[in-house]
PDB file of C-alpha atoms and ligand atoms in Angstrom:
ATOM      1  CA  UNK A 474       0.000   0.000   0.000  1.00  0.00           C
ATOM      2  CA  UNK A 475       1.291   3.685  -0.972  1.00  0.00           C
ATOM      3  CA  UNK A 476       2.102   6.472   2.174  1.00  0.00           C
ATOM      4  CA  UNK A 477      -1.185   7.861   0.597  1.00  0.00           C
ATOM      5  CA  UNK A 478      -2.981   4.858   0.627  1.00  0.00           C
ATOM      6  CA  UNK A 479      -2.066   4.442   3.711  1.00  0.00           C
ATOM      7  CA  UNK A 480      -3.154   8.290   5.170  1.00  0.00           C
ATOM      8  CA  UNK A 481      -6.474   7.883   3.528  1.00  0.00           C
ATOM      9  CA  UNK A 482      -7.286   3.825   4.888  1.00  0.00           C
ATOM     10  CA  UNK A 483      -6.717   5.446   8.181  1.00  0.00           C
ATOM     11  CA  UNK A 484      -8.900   8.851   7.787  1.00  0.00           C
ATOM     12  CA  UNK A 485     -11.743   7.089   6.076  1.00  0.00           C
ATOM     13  CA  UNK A 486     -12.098   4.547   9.324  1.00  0.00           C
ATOM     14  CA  UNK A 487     -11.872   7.868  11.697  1.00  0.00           C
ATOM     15  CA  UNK A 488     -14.895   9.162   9.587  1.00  0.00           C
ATOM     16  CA  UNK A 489     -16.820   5.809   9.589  1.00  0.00           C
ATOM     17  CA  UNK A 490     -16.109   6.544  12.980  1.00  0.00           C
ATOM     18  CA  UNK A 491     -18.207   9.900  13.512  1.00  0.00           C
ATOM     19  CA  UNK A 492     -15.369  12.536  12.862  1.00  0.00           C
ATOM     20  CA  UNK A 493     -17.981  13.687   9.790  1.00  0.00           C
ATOM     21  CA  UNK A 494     -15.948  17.022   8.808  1.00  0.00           C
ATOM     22  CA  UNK A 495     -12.893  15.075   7.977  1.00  0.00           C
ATOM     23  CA  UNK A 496     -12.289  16.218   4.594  1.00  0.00           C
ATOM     24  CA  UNK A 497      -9.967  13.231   2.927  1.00  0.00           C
ATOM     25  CA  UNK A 498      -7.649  15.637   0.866  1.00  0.00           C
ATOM     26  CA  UNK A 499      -7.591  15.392  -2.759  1.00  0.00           C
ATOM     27  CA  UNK A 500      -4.248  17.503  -3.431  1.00  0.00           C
ATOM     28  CA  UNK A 501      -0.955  17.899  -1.552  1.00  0.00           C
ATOM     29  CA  UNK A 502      -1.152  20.618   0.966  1.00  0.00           C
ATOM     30  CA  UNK A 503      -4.835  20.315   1.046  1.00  0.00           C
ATOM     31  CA  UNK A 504      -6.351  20.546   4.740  1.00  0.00           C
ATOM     32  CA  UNK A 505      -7.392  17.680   6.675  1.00  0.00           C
ATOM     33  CA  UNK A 506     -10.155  18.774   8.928  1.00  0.00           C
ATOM     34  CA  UNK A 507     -10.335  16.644  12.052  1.00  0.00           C
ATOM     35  CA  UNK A 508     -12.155  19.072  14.177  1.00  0.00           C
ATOM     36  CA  UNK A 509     -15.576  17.273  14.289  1.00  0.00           C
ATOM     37  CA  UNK A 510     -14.859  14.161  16.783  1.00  0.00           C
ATOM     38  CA  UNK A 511     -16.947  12.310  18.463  1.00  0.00           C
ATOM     39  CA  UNK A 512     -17.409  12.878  21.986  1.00  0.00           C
ATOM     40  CA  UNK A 513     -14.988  11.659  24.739  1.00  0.00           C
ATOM     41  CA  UNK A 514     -15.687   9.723  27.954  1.00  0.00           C
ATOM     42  CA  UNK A 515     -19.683   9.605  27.027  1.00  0.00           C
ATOM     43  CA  UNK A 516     -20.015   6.423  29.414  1.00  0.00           C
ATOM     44  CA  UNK A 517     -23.661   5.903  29.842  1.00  0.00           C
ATOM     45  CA  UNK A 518     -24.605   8.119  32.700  1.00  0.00           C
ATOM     46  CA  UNK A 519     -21.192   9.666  33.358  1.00  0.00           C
ATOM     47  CA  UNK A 520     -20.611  13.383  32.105  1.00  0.00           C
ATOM     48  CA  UNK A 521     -18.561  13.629  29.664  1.00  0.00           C
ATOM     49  CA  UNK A 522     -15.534  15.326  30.832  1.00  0.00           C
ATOM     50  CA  UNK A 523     -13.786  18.318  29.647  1.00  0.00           C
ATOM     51  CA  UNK A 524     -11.273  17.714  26.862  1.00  0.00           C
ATOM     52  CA  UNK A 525      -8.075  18.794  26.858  1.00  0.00           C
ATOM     53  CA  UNK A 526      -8.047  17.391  23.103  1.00  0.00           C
ATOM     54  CA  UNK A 527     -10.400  19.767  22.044  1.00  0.00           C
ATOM     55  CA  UNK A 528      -6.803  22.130  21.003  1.00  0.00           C
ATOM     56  CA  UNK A 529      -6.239  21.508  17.392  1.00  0.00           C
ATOM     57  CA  UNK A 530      -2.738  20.973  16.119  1.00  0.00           C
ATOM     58  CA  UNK A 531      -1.906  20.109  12.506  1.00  0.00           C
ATOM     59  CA  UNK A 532       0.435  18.349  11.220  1.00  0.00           C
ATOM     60  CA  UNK A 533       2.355  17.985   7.311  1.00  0.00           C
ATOM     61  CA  UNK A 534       2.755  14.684   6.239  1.00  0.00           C
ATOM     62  CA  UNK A 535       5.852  13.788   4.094  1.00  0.00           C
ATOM     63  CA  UNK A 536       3.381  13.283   1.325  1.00  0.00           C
ATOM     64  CA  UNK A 537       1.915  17.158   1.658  1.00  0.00           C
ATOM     65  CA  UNK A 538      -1.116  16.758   2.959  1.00  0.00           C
ATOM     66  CA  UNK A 539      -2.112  18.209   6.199  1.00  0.00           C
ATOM     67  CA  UNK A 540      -4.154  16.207   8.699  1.00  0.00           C
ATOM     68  CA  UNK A 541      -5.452  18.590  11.648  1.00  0.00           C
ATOM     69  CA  UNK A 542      -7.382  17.452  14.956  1.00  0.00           C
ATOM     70  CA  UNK A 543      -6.747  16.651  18.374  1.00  0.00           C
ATOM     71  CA  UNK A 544      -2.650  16.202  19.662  1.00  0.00           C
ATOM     72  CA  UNK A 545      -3.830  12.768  19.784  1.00  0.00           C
ATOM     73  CA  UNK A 546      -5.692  12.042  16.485  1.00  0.00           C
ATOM     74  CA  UNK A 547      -2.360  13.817  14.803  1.00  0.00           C
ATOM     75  CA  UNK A 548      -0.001  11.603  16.875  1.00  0.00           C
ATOM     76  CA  UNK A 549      -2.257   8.493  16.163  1.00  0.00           C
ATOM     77  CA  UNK A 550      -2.046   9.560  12.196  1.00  0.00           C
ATOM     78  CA  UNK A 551       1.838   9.891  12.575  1.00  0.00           C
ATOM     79  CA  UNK A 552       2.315   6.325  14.063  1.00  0.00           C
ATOM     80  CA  UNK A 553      -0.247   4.996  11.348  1.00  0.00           C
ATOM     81  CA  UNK A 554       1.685   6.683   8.574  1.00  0.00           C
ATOM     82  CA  UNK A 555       4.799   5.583  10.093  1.00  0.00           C
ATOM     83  CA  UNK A 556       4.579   1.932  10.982  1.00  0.00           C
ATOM     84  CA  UNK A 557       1.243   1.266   7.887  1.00  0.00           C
ATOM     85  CA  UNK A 558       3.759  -0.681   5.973  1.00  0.00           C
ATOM     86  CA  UNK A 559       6.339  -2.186   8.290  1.00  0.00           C
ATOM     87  CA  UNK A 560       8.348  -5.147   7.524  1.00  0.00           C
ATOM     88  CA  UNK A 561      10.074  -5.827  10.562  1.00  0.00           C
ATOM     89  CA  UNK A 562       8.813  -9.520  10.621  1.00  0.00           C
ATOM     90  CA  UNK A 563       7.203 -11.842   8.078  1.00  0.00           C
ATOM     91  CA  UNK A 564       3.687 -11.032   8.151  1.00  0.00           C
ATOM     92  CA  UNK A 565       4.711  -7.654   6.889  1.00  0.00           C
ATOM     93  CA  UNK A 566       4.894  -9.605   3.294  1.00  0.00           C
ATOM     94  CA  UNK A 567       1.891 -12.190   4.020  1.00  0.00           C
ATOM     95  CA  UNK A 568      -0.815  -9.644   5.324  1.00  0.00           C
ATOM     96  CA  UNK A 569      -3.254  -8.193   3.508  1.00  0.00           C
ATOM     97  CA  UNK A 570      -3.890  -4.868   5.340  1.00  0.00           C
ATOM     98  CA  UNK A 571      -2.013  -3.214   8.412  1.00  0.00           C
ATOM     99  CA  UNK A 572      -5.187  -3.115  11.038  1.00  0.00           C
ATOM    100  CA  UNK A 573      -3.610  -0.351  13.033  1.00  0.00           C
ATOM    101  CA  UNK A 574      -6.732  -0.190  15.248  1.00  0.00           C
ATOM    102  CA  UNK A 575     -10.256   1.866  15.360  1.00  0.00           C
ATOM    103  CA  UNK A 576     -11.923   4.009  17.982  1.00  0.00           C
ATOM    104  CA  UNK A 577     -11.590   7.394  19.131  1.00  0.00           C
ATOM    105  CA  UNK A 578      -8.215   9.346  19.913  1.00  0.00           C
ATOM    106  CA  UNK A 579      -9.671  10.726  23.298  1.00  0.00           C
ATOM    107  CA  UNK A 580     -10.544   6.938  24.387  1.00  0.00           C
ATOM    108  CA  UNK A 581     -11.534   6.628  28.220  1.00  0.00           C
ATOM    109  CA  UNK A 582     -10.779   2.409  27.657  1.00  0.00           C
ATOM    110  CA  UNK A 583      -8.756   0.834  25.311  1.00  0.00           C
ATOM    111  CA  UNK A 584      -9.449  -2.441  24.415  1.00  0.00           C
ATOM    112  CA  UNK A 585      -6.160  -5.269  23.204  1.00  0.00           C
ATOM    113  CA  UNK A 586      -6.728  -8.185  21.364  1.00  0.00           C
ATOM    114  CA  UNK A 587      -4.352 -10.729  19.827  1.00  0.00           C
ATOM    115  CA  UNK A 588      -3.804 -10.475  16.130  1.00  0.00           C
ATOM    116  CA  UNK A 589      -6.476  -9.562  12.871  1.00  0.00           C
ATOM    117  CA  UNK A 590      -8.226 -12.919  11.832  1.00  0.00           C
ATOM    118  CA  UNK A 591      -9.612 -13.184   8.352  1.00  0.00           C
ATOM    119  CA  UNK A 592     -11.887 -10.564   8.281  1.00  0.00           C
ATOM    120  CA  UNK A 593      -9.839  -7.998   9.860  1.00  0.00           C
ATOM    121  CA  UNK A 594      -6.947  -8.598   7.489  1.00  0.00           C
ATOM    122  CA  UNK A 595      -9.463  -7.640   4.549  1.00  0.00           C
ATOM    123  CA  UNK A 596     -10.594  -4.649   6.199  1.00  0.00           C
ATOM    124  CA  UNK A 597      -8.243  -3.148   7.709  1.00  0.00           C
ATOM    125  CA  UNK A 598     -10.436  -2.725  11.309  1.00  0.00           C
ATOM    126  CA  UNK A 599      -9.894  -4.853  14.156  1.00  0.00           C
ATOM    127  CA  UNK A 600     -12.815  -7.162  15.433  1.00  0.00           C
ATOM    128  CA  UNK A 601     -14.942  -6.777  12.718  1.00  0.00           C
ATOM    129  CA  UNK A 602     -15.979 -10.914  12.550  1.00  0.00           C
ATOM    130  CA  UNK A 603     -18.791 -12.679  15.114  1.00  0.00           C
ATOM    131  CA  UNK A 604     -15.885 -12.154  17.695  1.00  0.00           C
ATOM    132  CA  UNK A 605     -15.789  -8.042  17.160  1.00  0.00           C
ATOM    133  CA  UNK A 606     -19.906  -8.613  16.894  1.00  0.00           C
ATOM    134  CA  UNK A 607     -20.149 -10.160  20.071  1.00  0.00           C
ATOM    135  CA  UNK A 608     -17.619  -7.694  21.472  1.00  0.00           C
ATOM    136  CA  UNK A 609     -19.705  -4.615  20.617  1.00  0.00           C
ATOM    137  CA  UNK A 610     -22.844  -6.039  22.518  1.00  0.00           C
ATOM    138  CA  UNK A 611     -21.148  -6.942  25.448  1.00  0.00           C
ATOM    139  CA  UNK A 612     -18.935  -3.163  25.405  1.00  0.00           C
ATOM    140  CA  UNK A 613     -22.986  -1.800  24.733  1.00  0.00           C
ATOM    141  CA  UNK A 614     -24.040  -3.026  27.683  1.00  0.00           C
ATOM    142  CA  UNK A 615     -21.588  -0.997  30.003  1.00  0.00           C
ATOM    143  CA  UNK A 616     -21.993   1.703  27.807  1.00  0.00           C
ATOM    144  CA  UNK A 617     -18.963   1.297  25.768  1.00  0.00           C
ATOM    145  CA  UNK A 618     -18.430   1.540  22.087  1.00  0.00           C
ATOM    146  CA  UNK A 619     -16.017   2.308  19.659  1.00  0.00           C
ATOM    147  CA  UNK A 620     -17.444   5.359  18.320  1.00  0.00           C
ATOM    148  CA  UNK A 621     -17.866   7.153  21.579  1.00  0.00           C
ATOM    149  CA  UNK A 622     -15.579   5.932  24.303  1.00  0.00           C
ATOM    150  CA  UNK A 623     -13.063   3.415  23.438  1.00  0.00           C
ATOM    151  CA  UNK A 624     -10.267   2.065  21.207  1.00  0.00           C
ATOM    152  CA  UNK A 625      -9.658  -1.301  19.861  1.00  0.00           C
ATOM    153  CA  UNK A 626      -6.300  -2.838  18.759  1.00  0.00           C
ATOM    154  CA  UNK A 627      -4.198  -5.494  18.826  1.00  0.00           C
ATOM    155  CA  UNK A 628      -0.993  -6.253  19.798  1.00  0.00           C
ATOM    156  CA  UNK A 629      -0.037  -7.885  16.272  1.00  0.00           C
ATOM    157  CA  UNK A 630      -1.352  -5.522  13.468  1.00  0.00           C
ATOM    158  CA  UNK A 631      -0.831  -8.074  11.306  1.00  0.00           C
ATOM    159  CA  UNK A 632      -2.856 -11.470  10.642  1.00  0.00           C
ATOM    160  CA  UNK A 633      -0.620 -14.256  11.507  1.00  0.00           C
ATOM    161  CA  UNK A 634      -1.386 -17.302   8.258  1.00  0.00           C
ATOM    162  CA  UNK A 635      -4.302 -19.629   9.054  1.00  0.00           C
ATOM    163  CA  UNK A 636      -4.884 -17.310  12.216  1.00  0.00           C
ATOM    164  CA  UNK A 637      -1.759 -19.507  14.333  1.00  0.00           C
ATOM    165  CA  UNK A 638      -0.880 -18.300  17.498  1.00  0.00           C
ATOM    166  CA  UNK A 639       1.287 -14.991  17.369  1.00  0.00           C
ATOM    167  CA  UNK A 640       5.438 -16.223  17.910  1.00  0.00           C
ATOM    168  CA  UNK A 641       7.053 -14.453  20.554  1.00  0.00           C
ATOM    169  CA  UNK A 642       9.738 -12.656  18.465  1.00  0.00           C
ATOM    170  CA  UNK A 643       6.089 -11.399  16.721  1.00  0.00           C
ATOM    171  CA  UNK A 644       4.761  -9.995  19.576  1.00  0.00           C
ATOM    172  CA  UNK A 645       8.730  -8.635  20.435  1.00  0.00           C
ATOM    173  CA  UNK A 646       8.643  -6.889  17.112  1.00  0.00           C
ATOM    174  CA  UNK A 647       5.019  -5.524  17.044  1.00  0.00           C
ATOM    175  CA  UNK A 648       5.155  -4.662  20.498  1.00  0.00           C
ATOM    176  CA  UNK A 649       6.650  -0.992  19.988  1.00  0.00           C
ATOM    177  CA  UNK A 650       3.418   0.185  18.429  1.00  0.00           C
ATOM    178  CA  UNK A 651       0.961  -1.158  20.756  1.00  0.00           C
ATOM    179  CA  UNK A 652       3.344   0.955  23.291  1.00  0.00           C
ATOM    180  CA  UNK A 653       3.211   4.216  21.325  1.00  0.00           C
ATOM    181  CA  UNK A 654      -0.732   3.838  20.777  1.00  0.00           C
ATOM    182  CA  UNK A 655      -0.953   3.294  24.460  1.00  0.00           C
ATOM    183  CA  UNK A 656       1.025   6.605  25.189  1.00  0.00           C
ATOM    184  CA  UNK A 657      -0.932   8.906  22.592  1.00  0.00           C
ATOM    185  CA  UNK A 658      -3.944   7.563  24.028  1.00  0.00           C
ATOM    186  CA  UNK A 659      -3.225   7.405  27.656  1.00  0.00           C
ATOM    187  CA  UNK A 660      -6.814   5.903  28.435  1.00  0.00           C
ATOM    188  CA  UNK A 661      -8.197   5.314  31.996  1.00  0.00           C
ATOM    189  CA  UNK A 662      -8.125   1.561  31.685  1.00  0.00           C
ATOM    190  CA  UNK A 663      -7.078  -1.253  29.660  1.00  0.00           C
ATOM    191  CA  UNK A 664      -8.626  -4.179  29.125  1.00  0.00           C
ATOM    192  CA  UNK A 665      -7.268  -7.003  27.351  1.00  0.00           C
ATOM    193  CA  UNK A 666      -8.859  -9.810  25.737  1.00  0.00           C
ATOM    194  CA  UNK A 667      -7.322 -13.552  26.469  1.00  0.00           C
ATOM    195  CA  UNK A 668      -4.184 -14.754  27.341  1.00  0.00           C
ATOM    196  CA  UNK A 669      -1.382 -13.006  24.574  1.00  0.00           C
ATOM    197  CA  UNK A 670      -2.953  -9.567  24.937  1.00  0.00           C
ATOM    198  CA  UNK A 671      -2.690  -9.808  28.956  1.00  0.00           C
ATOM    199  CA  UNK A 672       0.988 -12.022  28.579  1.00  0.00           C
ATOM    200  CA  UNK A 673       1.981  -9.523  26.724  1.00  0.00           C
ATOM    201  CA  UNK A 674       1.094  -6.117  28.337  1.00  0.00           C
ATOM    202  CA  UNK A 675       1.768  -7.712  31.619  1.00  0.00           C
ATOM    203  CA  UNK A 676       4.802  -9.384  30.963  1.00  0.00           C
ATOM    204  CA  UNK A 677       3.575 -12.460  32.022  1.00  0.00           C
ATOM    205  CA  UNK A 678       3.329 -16.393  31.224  1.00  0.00           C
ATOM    206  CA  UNK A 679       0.618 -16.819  34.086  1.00  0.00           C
ATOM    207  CA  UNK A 680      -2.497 -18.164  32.786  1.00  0.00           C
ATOM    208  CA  UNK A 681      -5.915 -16.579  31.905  1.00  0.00           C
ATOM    209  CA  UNK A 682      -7.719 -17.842  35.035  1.00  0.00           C
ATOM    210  CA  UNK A 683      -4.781 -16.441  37.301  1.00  0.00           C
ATOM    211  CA  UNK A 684      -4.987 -12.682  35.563  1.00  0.00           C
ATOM    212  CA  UNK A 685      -8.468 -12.362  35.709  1.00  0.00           C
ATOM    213  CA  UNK A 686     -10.524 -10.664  38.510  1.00  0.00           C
ATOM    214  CA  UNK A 687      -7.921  -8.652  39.810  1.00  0.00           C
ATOM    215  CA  UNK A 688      -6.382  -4.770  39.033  1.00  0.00           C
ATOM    216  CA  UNK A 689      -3.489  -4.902  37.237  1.00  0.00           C
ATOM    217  CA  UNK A 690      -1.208  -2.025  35.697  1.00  0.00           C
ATOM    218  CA  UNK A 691       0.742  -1.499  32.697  1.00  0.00           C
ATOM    219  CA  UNK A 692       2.664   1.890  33.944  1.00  0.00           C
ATOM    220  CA  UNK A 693      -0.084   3.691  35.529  1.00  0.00           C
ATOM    221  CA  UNK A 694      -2.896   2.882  33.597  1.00  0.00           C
ATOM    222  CA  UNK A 695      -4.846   0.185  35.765  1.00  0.00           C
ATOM    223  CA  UNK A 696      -5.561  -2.824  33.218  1.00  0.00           C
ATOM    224  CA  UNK A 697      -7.761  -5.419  33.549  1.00  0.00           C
ATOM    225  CA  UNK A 698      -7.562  -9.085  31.662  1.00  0.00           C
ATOM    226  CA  UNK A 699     -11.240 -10.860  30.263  1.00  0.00           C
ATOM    227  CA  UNK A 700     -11.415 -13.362  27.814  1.00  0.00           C
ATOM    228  CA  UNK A 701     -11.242 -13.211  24.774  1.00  0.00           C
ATOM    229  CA  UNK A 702     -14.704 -12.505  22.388  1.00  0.00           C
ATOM    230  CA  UNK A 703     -13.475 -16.007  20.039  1.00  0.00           C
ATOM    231  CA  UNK A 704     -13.529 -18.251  23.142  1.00  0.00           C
ATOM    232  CA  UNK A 705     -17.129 -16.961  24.308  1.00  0.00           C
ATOM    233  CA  UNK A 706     -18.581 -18.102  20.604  1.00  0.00           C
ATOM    234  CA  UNK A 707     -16.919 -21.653  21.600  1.00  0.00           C
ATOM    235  CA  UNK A 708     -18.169 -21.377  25.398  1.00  0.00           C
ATOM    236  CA  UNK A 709     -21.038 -19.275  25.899  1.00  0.00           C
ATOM    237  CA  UNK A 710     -21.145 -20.172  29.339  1.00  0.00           C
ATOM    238  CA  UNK A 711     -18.516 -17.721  29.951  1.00  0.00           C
ATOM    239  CA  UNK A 712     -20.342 -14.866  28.379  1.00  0.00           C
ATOM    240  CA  UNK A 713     -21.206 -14.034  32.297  1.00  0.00           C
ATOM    241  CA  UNK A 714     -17.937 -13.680  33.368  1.00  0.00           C
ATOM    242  CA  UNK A 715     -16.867 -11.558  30.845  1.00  0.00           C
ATOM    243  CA  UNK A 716     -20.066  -9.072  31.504  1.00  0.00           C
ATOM    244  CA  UNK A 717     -19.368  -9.377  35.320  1.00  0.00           C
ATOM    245  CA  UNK A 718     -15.389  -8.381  34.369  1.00  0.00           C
ATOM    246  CA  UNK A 719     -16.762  -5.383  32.054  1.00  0.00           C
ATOM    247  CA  UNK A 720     -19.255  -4.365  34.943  1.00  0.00           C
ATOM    248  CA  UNK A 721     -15.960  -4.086  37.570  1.00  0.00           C
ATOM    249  CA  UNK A 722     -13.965  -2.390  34.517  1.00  0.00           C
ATOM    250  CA  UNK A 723     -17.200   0.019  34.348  1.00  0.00           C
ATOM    251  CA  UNK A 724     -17.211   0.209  37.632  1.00  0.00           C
ATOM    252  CA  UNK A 725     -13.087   1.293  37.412  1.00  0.00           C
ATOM    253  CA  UNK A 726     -14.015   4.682  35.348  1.00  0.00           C
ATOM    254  CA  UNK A 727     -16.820   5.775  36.755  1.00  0.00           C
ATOM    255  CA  UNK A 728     -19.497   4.706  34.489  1.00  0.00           C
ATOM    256  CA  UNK A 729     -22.456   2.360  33.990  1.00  0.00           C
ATOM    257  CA  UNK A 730     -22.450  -0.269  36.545  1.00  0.00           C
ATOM    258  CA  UNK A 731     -20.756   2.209  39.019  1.00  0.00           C
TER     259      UNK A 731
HETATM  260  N1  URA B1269      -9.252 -11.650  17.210  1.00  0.00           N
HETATM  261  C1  URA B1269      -8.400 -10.715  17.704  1.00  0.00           C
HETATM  262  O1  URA B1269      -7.687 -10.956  18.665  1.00  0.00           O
HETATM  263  N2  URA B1269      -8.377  -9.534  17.114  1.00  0.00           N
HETATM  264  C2  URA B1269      -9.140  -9.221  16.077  1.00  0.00           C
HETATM  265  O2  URA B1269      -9.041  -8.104  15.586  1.00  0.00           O
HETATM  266  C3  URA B1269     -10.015 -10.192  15.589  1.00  0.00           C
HETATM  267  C4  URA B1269     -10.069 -11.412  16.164  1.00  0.00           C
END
């Protein structure tokens, strides 16, 4: 994929995501108007809090064009133009899209799965199969959703073959970005979705059932560790537990379930 390719996958999903002024550019130099964004923290029953993102700051991509919008959504549209088409490990060559991740830059929760699946390496937008589809119902029930309050990624951006577990110098490699995204975004909480997502945040090998129901932190960001959405489609029994972890993560920042 071209640097401009690139620029305009990751504007389109921001407006598919509610930033409806974003203007994709059509010449170098022409303005990218992030202004319109959707609203921060907007946790059912919790007012929405005053945003510091609300300065605007612009920012000239090597390319020309200029993509303006909260310090955030400009740092998030640096990373994406930087890192879109890495190579550092094999699935750079084998993937077909970069899913950098989808939500909004002034996320109160940010959600980590493991790596894109099928669907997600077609689109370019993480969770996006029945996994992302059951995720969205269970984050609607707290009053979470990625086009108000939260951020979804993963910590491989790219979809290992035949969806195989992510290798460890994988995660090692891929790992830098899932850092940065977690700086710009400095959220209120984590939560990660089964075992690699937790492992790897927490630099851990415990298992799932020994990270779950607790408060965990990754710096100071307090993180907590659910299953992931795939295993709940294979045991729906579970589907509880994960509500009752969303409820405490609710709970956590002040919103629905609090
Ligand atoms: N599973 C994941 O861990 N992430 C996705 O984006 C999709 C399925």
């Amino acid at each position: 994929m071209s640097s401009n390719e690139l620029i305009r996958h990751f504007l389109t999903q921001q407006i598919e995501l509610g930033g409806s002024s974003v203007v994709l550019p059509r010449a170098p130099g022409t303005e990218v108007d992030a202004e319109s964004e959707p609203r921060a923290g907007a946790v059912a029953g919790a007012e929405a809090p005053a945003r510091e993102e609300e300065r605007t700051e612009s920012w000239t991509a090597p390319d020309g064009r200029v993509v303006r919008g909260s310090a955030e959504r400009v740092e998030l549209a640096k990373l994406f133009y930087e890192e879109g088409s890495c190579t550092r490990c094999a699935l750079g060559a084998s993937r077909t899209r970069f899913v950098f991740g989808t939500g909004v830059p002034d996320a109160t929760v940010v959600l980590v799965g493991e790596a894109p699946g099928a669907a997600e390496d077609r689109q370019g937008l993480p969770f996006v199969g029945p996994a992302g589809k059951l995720l969205d119902e269970l984050l609607a029930g707290v009053g979470l959703d990625r086009a108000s309050n939260v951020f979804i990624c993963n910590v491989l951006k790219c979809r290992p073959p035949g969806n195989r577990d992510p290798l460890p110098e994988e995660v090692e490699l891929c790992s830098p970005i899932l850092r940065r995204q977690l700086e710009i975004l400095k959220p209120s909480l984590i939560v990660t979705l089964g075992r690699f997502a937790a492992q790897a945040l927490l630099r851990s090998d415990a298992p799932m059932g020994a990270m779950r129901r607790k408060i965990h932190s990754y710096g100071e960001i307090p993180l907590i560790a659910t299953y992931h959405p795939a295993y709940l489609l294979r045991n729906r029994q579970a589907i509880a537990e994960v509500e009752a972890d969303l409820i405490e993560a609710a709970k956590l920042i002040g919103g629905e379930g609090g």
